Coordinates of C-alpha atoms in Angstrom, one line a residue:
Chain A
M15 CA -125.0 48.3 -99.1
S16 CA -124.7 48.0 -102.9
A17 CA -122.0 46.1 -104.7
L18 CA -122.3 47.9 -108.0
T19 CA -123.8 51.3 -108.7
L20 CA -124.1 52.7 -112.2
N21 CA -124.9 56.4 -112.2
D22 CA -126.3 58.3 -115.2
I23 CA -124.3 56.1 -117.7
G24 CA -124.4 57.2 -121.3
H25 CA -122.6 55.9 -124.4
A26 CA -122.5 56.6 -128.1
F27 CA -120.9 54.7 -131.1
L28 CA -119.8 57.1 -133.9
G29 CA -122.1 59.8 -132.6
R30 CA -125.1 57.6 -132.4
T31 CA -126.4 57.4 -128.8
V32 CA -126.9 53.8 -127.7
L33 CA -127.3 54.4 -124.0
D34 CA -128.5 57.4 -122.1
R35 CA -129.1 58.2 -118.4
V36 CA -129.0 54.6 -117.2
T37 CA -128.9 54.3 -113.4
L38 CA -128.8 50.9 -111.8
D39 CA -128.0 49.7 -108.3
I40 CA -127.2 46.1 -107.5
G41 CA -126.9 45.0 -103.8
E42 CA -124.4 42.7 -102.3
G43 CA -125.3 39.1 -103.0
E44 CA -128.1 40.1 -105.3
L45 CA -128.6 38.7 -108.8
V46 CA -130.3 41.2 -111.1
A47 CA -131.5 40.1 -114.6
L48 CA -131.5 42.8 -117.2
V49 CA -133.9 42.3 -120.0
G50 CA -134.7 44.3 -123.1
P51 CA -135.3 43.8 -126.9
S52 CA -132.2 42.9 -128.9
G53 CA -130.2 45.9 -130.0
C54 CA -131.3 48.1 -127.0
G55 CA -127.7 48.3 -125.6
K56 CA -127.8 45.6 -122.9
S57 CA -124.4 44.2 -123.9
T58 CA -122.9 47.6 -124.1
L59 CA -124.1 48.4 -120.7
L60 CA -122.6 45.2 -119.3
H61 CA -119.3 45.9 -121.1
I62 CA -119.3 49.3 -119.5
A63 CA -120.1 48.0 -116.1
A64 CA -117.3 45.4 -116.4
G65 CA -114.8 48.0 -117.4
L66 CA -114.3 46.7 -120.9
V67 CA -115.7 49.8 -122.5
E68 CA -115.3 53.4 -121.3
P69 CA -118.6 55.1 -121.0
R70 CA -119.1 58.6 -122.6
H71 CA -120.4 59.9 -119.3
G72 CA -121.6 58.7 -116.0
R73 CA -120.0 57.1 -112.9
I74 CA -119.5 53.6 -111.9
N75 CA -119.0 52.7 -108.3
R76 CA -117.8 49.2 -107.4
T77 CA -117.5 48.0 -103.8
Y78 CA -116.7 44.4 -104.6
V79 CA -113.1 43.3 -105.0
R80 CA -112.9 41.3 -108.2
H81 CA -115.3 40.6 -111.0
A82 CA -115.4 38.1 -113.9
V83 CA -117.5 37.9 -117.0
V84 CA -119.2 34.9 -118.7
F85 CA -119.6 35.9 -122.3
Q86 CA -122.1 34.8 -124.9
E87 CA -119.4 32.6 -126.5
P88 CA -117.2 30.5 -124.2
R89 CA -114.0 32.4 -125.3
L90 CA -111.6 29.6 -124.3
L91 CA -108.0 29.6 -125.4
P92 CA -107.9 26.9 -128.1
W93 CA -104.3 25.9 -127.4
A94 CA -104.9 25.2 -123.7
T95 CA -106.7 22.3 -122.0
A96 CA -109.8 23.0 -120.0
R97 CA -107.7 22.8 -116.8
K98 CA -105.4 25.5 -118.0
N99 CA -108.3 27.6 -119.3
I100 CA -109.8 27.5 -115.8
G101 CA -106.4 28.1 -114.2
M102 CA -105.7 31.2 -116.2
A103 CA -108.2 33.1 -113.9
L104 CA -106.1 32.2 -110.8
P105 CA -103.4 34.5 -109.5
E106 CA -99.8 33.6 -110.6
R107 CA -98.3 33.4 -107.1
L108 CA -100.4 30.3 -106.0
S109 CA -98.5 27.1 -105.2
V110 CA -99.0 24.1 -107.6
R111 CA -101.1 22.3 -105.0
D112 CA -103.4 25.3 -104.3
R113 CA -103.8 25.9 -108.0
H114 CA -104.8 22.2 -108.5
D115 CA -107.3 22.3 -105.7
R116 CA -108.9 25.5 -106.8
I117 CA -109.3 24.4 -110.4
L118 CA -110.9 21.1 -109.2
S119 CA -113.4 22.8 -106.9
A120 CA -114.3 25.4 -109.6
A121 CA -114.8 22.6 -112.1
A122 CA -116.9 20.6 -109.7
A123 CA -119.0 23.7 -109.1
A124 CA -119.7 23.9 -112.8
A125 CA -120.4 20.2 -113.0
L126 CA -117.3 19.4 -115.1
E127 CA -115.8 16.0 -114.6
G128 CA -112.1 15.4 -113.9
E129 CA -111.5 13.5 -117.2
D130 CA -112.7 16.4 -119.2
L131 CA -110.2 18.8 -117.7
D132 CA -107.3 17.4 -119.8
K133 CA -109.2 17.9 -123.1
Y134 CA -108.8 20.8 -125.4
P135 CA -111.7 23.0 -126.2
V136 CA -112.1 21.4 -129.7
Q137 CA -112.8 18.1 -127.9
L138 CA -115.5 19.5 -125.7
S139 CA -119.2 19.9 -126.6
G140 CA -120.9 23.3 -126.6
G141 CA -122.3 22.8 -123.1
M142 CA -119.0 21.7 -121.7
K143 CA -117.2 24.6 -123.2
Q144 CA -119.7 27.0 -121.6
R145 CA -119.4 25.2 -118.3
T146 CA -115.6 25.6 -118.6
A147 CA -116.1 29.3 -119.1
I148 CA -118.3 29.4 -115.9
A149 CA -115.7 27.4 -114.0
R150 CA -113.1 29.9 -115.1
A151 CA -115.3 32.8 -113.8
L152 CA -115.9 30.9 -110.5
A153 CA -112.2 30.1 -110.1
S154 CA -111.2 33.7 -110.2
E155 CA -112.9 34.0 -106.8
A156 CA -114.7 37.0 -108.1
D157 CA -117.3 38.4 -105.7
F158 CA -119.3 39.8 -108.6
L159 CA -120.2 38.0 -111.9
F160 CA -121.4 39.4 -115.1
F161 CA -123.3 37.2 -117.6
D162 CA -123.8 38.3 -121.1
E163 CA -126.6 36.0 -122.5
P164 CA -124.3 33.1 -121.8
F165 CA -126.8 30.3 -122.5
T166 CA -128.5 31.5 -125.7
A167 CA -126.8 28.9 -127.9
L168 CA -127.6 25.9 -125.7
D169 CA -130.6 23.6 -126.0
P170 CA -133.4 24.0 -123.3
A171 CA -132.5 21.0 -121.1
L172 CA -128.8 22.1 -121.0
R173 CA -129.8 25.7 -120.4
R174 CA -131.8 24.7 -117.3
H175 CA -128.9 22.8 -116.0
M176 CA -126.6 25.8 -116.4
Q177 CA -129.2 28.1 -114.8
D178 CA -129.2 25.8 -111.8
I179 CA -125.4 26.1 -111.6
V180 CA -125.8 29.9 -111.6
I181 CA -128.5 29.8 -109.0
G182 CA -126.3 27.6 -106.8
H183 CA -123.3 29.9 -106.9
V184 CA -124.4 33.4 -107.5
G185 CA -126.9 35.4 -105.5
S186 CA -128.3 34.1 -102.2
G187 CA -125.9 36.3 -100.3
K188 CA -122.8 34.7 -101.9
R189 CA -121.8 36.7 -105.0
G190 CA -123.6 39.6 -106.6
G191 CA -124.3 39.4 -110.3
L192 CA -125.8 41.1 -113.4
F193 CA -127.4 38.6 -115.9
I194 CA -128.4 39.8 -119.3
T195 CA -130.9 37.8 -121.2
H196 CA -133.9 38.2 -123.5
D197 CA -135.5 35.0 -122.3
M198 CA -138.1 36.0 -119.7
A199 CA -138.3 32.5 -118.2
E200 CA -134.6 32.5 -117.6
A201 CA -134.8 35.9 -115.9
V202 CA -137.7 34.9 -113.7
R203 CA -136.0 31.6 -112.8
I204 CA -132.7 32.9 -111.6
A205 CA -132.9 36.5 -110.5
H206 CA -134.0 38.3 -107.4
R207 CA -135.1 41.2 -109.4
V208 CA -135.8 41.8 -113.1
V209 CA -134.9 45.1 -114.6
A210 CA -136.0 46.2 -118.1
L211 CA -133.9 48.5 -120.2
D212 CA -135.7 51.0 -122.4
R213 CA -136.0 49.7 -126.0
R214 CA -134.0 52.8 -127.2
G215 CA -131.5 52.6 -124.4
N216 CA -133.1 55.6 -122.8
G217 CA -132.6 54.6 -119.2
I218 CA -134.1 51.9 -117.1
S219 CA -137.8 51.7 -117.8
G220 CA -138.7 49.8 -114.7
K221 CA -138.1 46.9 -112.3
R222 CA -140.0 44.0 -110.8
H223 CA -139.2 42.1 -107.6
I224 CA -139.9 38.4 -107.8
S225 CA -141.2 36.6 -104.8
L226 CA -139.4 33.7 -103.1
M227 CA -135.6 33.1 -103.6
P228 CA -134.2 31.8 -106.8
G229 CA -134.1 28.0 -106.5
E230 CA -137.2 27.9 -104.3
R231 CA -139.5 28.8 -107.2
D232 CA -141.3 25.9 -108.9
E233 CA -141.9 25.5 -112.6
R234 CA -145.6 26.5 -112.3
M235 CA -144.8 29.7 -110.5
V236 CA -142.1 30.6 -113.1
F237 CA -144.5 29.9 -115.9
E238 CA -147.3 31.9 -114.4
T239 CA -145.1 34.9 -113.6
V240 CA -143.7 34.9 -117.1
Q241 CA -147.3 34.8 -118.6
H242 CA -148.3 37.6 -116.3
F243 CA -145.3 39.7 -117.3
M244 CA -145.7 39.1 -121.0
K245 CA -149.4 39.5 -121.3
Q246 CA -150.4 42.1 -118.7
D247 CA -147.3 44.0 -117.6
P248 CA -146.7 47.0 -119.9
L249 CA -143.0 47.1 -118.8
F250 CA -142.1 44.0 -120.7
R251 CA -144.2 44.7 -123.8
H252 CA -141.2 45.3 -126.0
V253 CA -138.8 42.7 -124.7
E254 CA -139.5 40.2 -127.5
E255 CA -139.5 42.7 -130.2
L256 CA -136.8 42.8 -132.9
D257 CA -134.2 45.4 -133.1
E258 CA -136.2 48.5 -134.0
R259 CA -133.4 50.8 -134.9
R260 CA -131.8 48.5 -137.3
A261 CA -135.1 47.6 -138.9
G262 CA -136.2 51.2 -139.1
Chain B
M17 CA -97.2 20.5 -120.0
P18 CA -98.4 17.3 -121.6
S19 CA -97.7 14.1 -119.6
L20 CA -94.7 11.9 -120.4
S21 CA -96.7 9.1 -121.9
E22 CA -98.6 11.5 -124.2
R23 CA -95.3 12.9 -125.4
A24 CA -93.8 9.5 -125.9
S25 CA -96.9 8.5 -128.0
R26 CA -96.5 11.7 -130.0
T27 CA -92.8 11.0 -130.7
G28 CA -93.7 7.5 -131.7
Q29 CA -96.3 8.7 -134.1
F30 CA -93.9 11.2 -135.5
L31 CA -91.2 8.6 -136.1
W32 CA -93.8 6.1 -137.5
S33 CA -94.9 8.8 -140.0
G34 CA -91.4 8.6 -141.4
W35 CA -92.6 5.4 -143.3
S36 CA -95.2 7.4 -145.2
G37 CA -92.5 9.9 -146.1
L38 CA -90.3 7.1 -147.3
A39 CA -93.1 5.7 -149.4
G40 CA -93.6 9.1 -151.0
L41 CA -89.9 9.4 -151.8
S42 CA -89.9 5.9 -153.3
V43 CA -92.5 7.0 -155.8
F44 CA -90.4 9.9 -156.7
A45 CA -87.3 7.7 -157.1
A46 CA -89.4 5.4 -159.4
F47 CA -90.2 8.2 -161.7
W48 CA -86.5 9.3 -161.6
Q49 CA -85.4 5.8 -162.5
V50 CA -87.8 5.8 -165.5
A51 CA -86.4 9.1 -166.8
H52 CA -82.9 7.7 -166.2
E53 CA -83.6 4.7 -168.4
A54 CA -85.1 6.9 -171.1
Y55 CA -82.2 9.4 -171.2
G56 CA -79.2 7.5 -170.0
S57 CA -76.6 8.1 -167.3
F58 CA -74.9 11.1 -168.8
I59 CA -78.1 13.3 -168.7
L60 CA -79.6 11.8 -165.6
P61 CA -77.8 9.3 -163.5
S62 CA -80.0 6.7 -161.7
P63 CA -81.1 7.3 -158.1
L64 CA -78.7 4.5 -156.9
E65 CA -75.7 6.1 -158.7
T66 CA -76.6 9.4 -157.1
L67 CA -76.9 7.8 -153.7
A68 CA -73.5 6.1 -154.2
A69 CA -72.0 9.4 -155.2
A70 CA -73.5 11.1 -152.2
W71 CA -72.3 8.3 -149.9
A72 CA -68.8 8.7 -151.3
L73 CA -68.9 12.5 -150.7
L74 CA -69.9 11.9 -147.1
G75 CA -66.8 9.8 -146.6
E76 CA -64.7 12.9 -147.2
A77 CA -64.1 15.3 -144.3
S78 CA -64.1 18.3 -146.7
A79 CA -67.6 17.5 -147.9
W80 CA -68.8 17.7 -144.3
Q81 CA -67.0 21.0 -144.0
L82 CA -68.8 22.4 -147.1
L83 CA -72.2 21.2 -145.8
L84 CA -71.6 22.8 -142.5
T85 CA -70.5 26.0 -144.1
T86 CA -73.7 26.3 -146.2
S87 CA -76.0 25.2 -143.4
S88 CA -74.5 27.7 -140.9
R89 CA -74.8 30.5 -143.4
A90 CA -78.4 29.6 -144.3
L91 CA -79.3 29.2 -140.7
S92 CA -77.8 32.5 -139.6
G93 CA -79.6 34.3 -142.5
F94 CA -82.8 32.5 -141.4
A95 CA -82.3 33.5 -137.8
L96 CA -81.5 37.1 -138.7
A97 CA -84.7 37.3 -140.8
G98 CA -86.6 35.5 -138.1
V99 CA -85.7 37.9 -135.4
I100 CA -86.0 41.1 -137.4
G101 CA -89.1 40.0 -139.3
T102 CA -90.9 38.8 -136.2
M103 CA -90.2 42.0 -134.2
T104 CA -91.1 44.4 -137.0
G105 CA -94.0 42.3 -138.0
C106 CA -95.5 42.3 -134.5
L107 CA -95.0 46.1 -134.4
A108 CA -96.8 46.5 -137.7
G109 CA -99.6 44.1 -136.6
F110 CA -100.4 46.2 -133.6
H111 CA -100.3 49.5 -135.6
P112 CA -102.2 49.4 -138.9
A113 CA -100.6 52.7 -139.9
I114 CA -97.1 51.2 -139.8
L115 CA -98.4 48.2 -141.7
R116 CA -99.7 50.4 -144.4
L117 CA -96.4 52.3 -144.7
V118 CA -94.3 49.1 -144.7
Q119 CA -96.5 47.0 -147.1
P120 CA -95.2 48.7 -150.3
Q121 CA -91.6 48.1 -149.2
I122 CA -92.3 44.5 -148.7
T123 CA -93.8 44.3 -152.2
L124 CA -90.7 46.0 -153.4
M125 CA -88.4 43.5 -151.6
L126 CA -90.4 40.6 -153.0
G127 CA -90.3 42.1 -156.5
V128 CA -86.5 42.5 -156.7
P129 CA -85.1 39.4 -158.2
P130 CA -82.8 37.5 -155.8
I131 CA -80.0 37.6 -158.4
A132 CA -80.1 41.4 -158.3
W133 CA -79.6 41.2 -154.5
I134 CA -76.6 39.0 -154.9
V135 CA -75.0 41.4 -157.3
L136 CA -75.6 44.4 -155.0
L137 CA -74.5 42.5 -151.9
M138 CA -71.3 41.3 -153.7
I139 CA -70.5 44.9 -154.4
W140 CA -71.1 45.9 -150.8
F141 CA -69.8 42.9 -148.9
G142 CA -67.4 41.2 -151.3
T143 CA -67.6 37.4 -151.9
G144 CA -67.7 35.9 -148.5
S145 CA -70.0 34.6 -145.8
A146 CA -71.6 38.0 -145.3
T147 CA -73.0 38.1 -148.8
V148 CA -74.4 34.6 -148.6
T149 CA -76.0 35.1 -145.1
T150 CA -77.5 38.5 -146.1
T151 CA -78.9 37.0 -149.3
A152 CA -80.6 34.3 -147.3
A153 CA -81.9 36.8 -144.8
V154 CA -83.2 39.2 -147.5
A155 CA -85.0 36.3 -149.3
C156 CA -87.0 35.2 -146.3
L157 CA -87.5 38.5 -144.4
P158 CA -90.6 39.6 -146.3
I159 CA -92.6 36.4 -145.7
V160 CA -91.6 36.2 -142.0
F161 CA -92.6 39.9 -141.6
L162 CA -96.0 39.3 -143.3
G163 CA -96.6 36.2 -141.3
A164 CA -96.0 37.9 -137.9
A165 CA -98.0 41.0 -138.9
E166 CA -100.9 38.8 -140.1
G167 CA -100.7 36.8 -136.9
I168 CA -101.0 39.8 -134.7
A169 CA -103.5 41.7 -136.8
S170 CA -105.9 38.7 -137.1
R171 CA -105.8 37.9 -133.4
D172 CA -109.0 37.1 -131.7
R173 CA -109.9 40.4 -129.9
L174 CA -112.6 38.7 -128.0
L175 CA -110.0 36.6 -126.1
D176 CA -108.3 39.9 -125.3
D177 CA -111.5 41.3 -123.7
M178 CA -111.9 38.1 -121.8
A179 CA -108.4 38.3 -120.3
L180 CA -109.0 42.0 -119.5
S181 CA -112.2 41.1 -117.7
L182 CA -110.2 38.7 -115.5
G183 CA -108.0 41.6 -114.6
M184 CA -104.9 40.5 -116.5
G185 CA -102.2 43.1 -117.0
R186 CA -100.9 44.3 -120.3
V187 CA -97.7 42.2 -120.3
R188 CA -99.5 39.0 -119.2
R189 CA -102.1 39.5 -121.9
L190 CA -99.4 39.9 -124.5
V191 CA -97.5 36.8 -123.4
R192 CA -100.4 34.5 -122.6
I193 CA -103.0 35.5 -125.2
T194 CA -101.5 37.4 -128.2
V195 CA -98.1 35.8 -128.7
P196 CA -99.5 32.2 -128.9
Q197 CA -102.0 33.3 -131.5
M198 CA -99.2 35.0 -133.5
L199 CA -97.0 31.8 -133.3
N200 CA -99.8 29.7 -134.7
R201 CA -99.8 31.8 -137.8
L202 CA -96.0 32.2 -137.9
F203 CA -94.9 28.5 -137.7
P204 CA -96.0 27.2 -141.1
I205 CA -94.3 30.4 -142.6
L206 CA -91.1 29.7 -140.7
V207 CA -90.9 26.3 -142.3
M208 CA -91.3 27.9 -145.7
A209 CA -88.7 30.6 -144.9
L210 CA -86.2 28.0 -143.8
G211 CA -86.4 26.3 -147.2
T212 CA -86.1 29.7 -148.9
A213 CA -83.0 30.5 -146.9
F214 CA -81.2 27.3 -147.9
K215 CA -82.1 27.8 -151.6
A216 CA -80.9 31.4 -151.5
A217 CA -77.7 30.5 -149.7
V218 CA -76.7 27.8 -152.2
M219 CA -77.6 30.2 -155.1
A220 CA -75.5 33.0 -153.6
E221 CA -72.6 30.7 -153.1
L222 CA -72.7 29.5 -156.7
L223 CA -72.9 33.0 -158.1
A224 CA -70.4 34.6 -155.8
N225 CA -68.0 31.7 -155.8
A226 CA -68.1 31.9 -152.0
G227 CA -67.4 28.2 -151.0
G228 CA -70.0 25.8 -149.6
I229 CA -72.3 23.6 -151.5
G230 CA -72.9 26.3 -154.2
E231 CA -69.2 26.3 -155.2
A232 CA -69.1 22.5 -155.2
L233 CA -72.0 22.6 -157.6
A234 CA -70.2 25.1 -159.8
V235 CA -67.2 22.7 -159.9
S236 CA -69.4 19.8 -160.8
R237 CA -71.0 21.8 -163.6
S238 CA -67.6 22.8 -165.1
N239 CA -66.6 19.1 -165.0
L240 CA -70.0 18.1 -166.5
D241 CA -70.2 15.6 -163.6
V242 CA -74.0 15.2 -163.3
A243 CA -73.9 12.5 -160.7
N244 CA -71.8 14.7 -158.4
A245 CA -74.1 17.7 -158.9
L246 CA -77.2 15.6 -158.1
A247 CA -75.4 14.2 -155.1
W248 CA -74.8 17.7 -153.8
I249 CA -78.4 18.6 -154.4
L250 CA -79.4 15.5 -152.5
L251 CA -77.1 16.5 -149.6
S252 CA -78.3 20.1 -149.4
V253 CA -81.9 18.9 -149.4
S254 CA -81.0 16.4 -146.6
A255 CA -79.4 19.2 -144.6
L256 CA -82.6 21.2 -144.9
L257 CA -84.7 18.2 -143.9
A258 CA -82.5 17.5 -140.9
V259 CA -83.0 21.1 -139.7
E260 CA -86.7 21.1 -140.3
Y261 CA -87.5 17.7 -138.7
G262 CA -84.9 18.0 -136.0
L263 CA -85.6 21.5 -134.9
I264 CA -88.7 23.3 -136.3
Q265 CA -91.3 20.4 -136.4
P266 CA -90.6 19.2 -132.8
T267 CA -90.9 22.8 -131.5
R268 CA -94.1 23.2 -133.5
S269 CA -95.7 20.0 -132.3
E270 CA -94.8 21.0 -128.7
L271 CA -96.6 24.3 -129.1
E272 CA -99.5 22.9 -131.2
A273 CA -100.5 19.8 -129.3
W274 CA -104.1 21.2 -129.3
R275 CA -104.1 21.1 -133.1
H276 CA -103.1 17.5 -133.1
A277 CA -106.0 16.8 -130.7
A278 CA -108.4 18.4 -133.2
R279 CA -107.4 16.2 -136.1
P280 CA -109.6 13.2 -137.1
W281 CA -108.1 9.8 -136.5
G282 CA -107.3 9.0 -140.1
V283 CA -105.2 12.2 -140.5
K284 CA -103.3 11.6 -137.3
R285 CA -101.7 8.4 -138.2

């Protein structure tokens, strides 16, 4: 049973085709990492899948109830405290008590402390802002999460911490998810399956299952898998290349 | 909502900042005193004389009546421009085509000298409250319109996408995401517009002989009573300050607590 099915998706900006014949299937409780060189249309594909952009053609089939997106930037409301930012994902009809409890549990899931909840985004560090954004996505009780390169701007130690939060709350039969990244180590660490988008947006060029469950893999295994992918697997040859269309 | 203690501390800081305002005014009064000593009482009465004259005026019920008349005219003009300007400004902010059509008219409105408006309005409405109120409204309408239009047009569309991805409906997005951003832009402009409305109202009263502070100023001028004229100016500025610090600034600080949080300590107090 799949949670999200993208069927023959195509899109163009001002007549220039950016995506063509993309078909992707994500199962329930499965976390799929989508990799590809920058500029290949990964973000556009995610925006289409999340319903923020209308595709030019193709069909999207969603069997989950709600989804939420964690964007590259935290996208918090500057005039609202962290608590209110998380709370805005909750339905309006909740009682004050329920609202409070759900905000607290979402914040705890994203490793945010209670005292930070009453701060405004300007008073939070970059990592805390992004954690607030994750808490907001978790609070919405979405059963499918989209991640659009959310940890690119964070330093390595913080990034690993955030990846652990994702591993703990997405996938493993809980929620399904689509995670976009161009960091192979990140993809190998958190996903059940890594899918590569063609460097010209011309469909999915291939996929690789990764053994063990996310969270059970040790550093050595992640490192060796990444080395293997980057050095010997032709599928990932272009992942770290620069944007070819813009350069050419 | 911010907690009670937070609000109390903000109110305390707001009142405490009155001292710095008073210090600034004292510097101004010092320069005034110097000029007074150089030119004499006839040209420029001293600050103390002016204060005494203003105090004497406040003792009369009729002076209060005049102040109230001018304030209510300026405020209704301001409110009129605020409502119309904000609504049309929002509309134009959402539709760039409308903004492009309206922009030349705003330039036109800004370009017509206020005095010309007064002449026209006197012909249309006679010399009464309507002329004064409309002059005040016409004077501040363009800036309110531009502020609201800017506020909508420069909104952060990424936040809109974020709200859409959470499944928020159109109305909820407007109220929770777009309007607060517009208000952030609009508030400083409303403060400016309020001052403009008071100035325009007094001027219209003076030229149209329509009662209020303006007419009192005209009377002082014909009597060559400089102390009285200055006292009236002082009172009209005080009325403006009372409205601004009693109404606009508290609303603003309520809506912009986050901006306060962003300020470095030395700027806060």
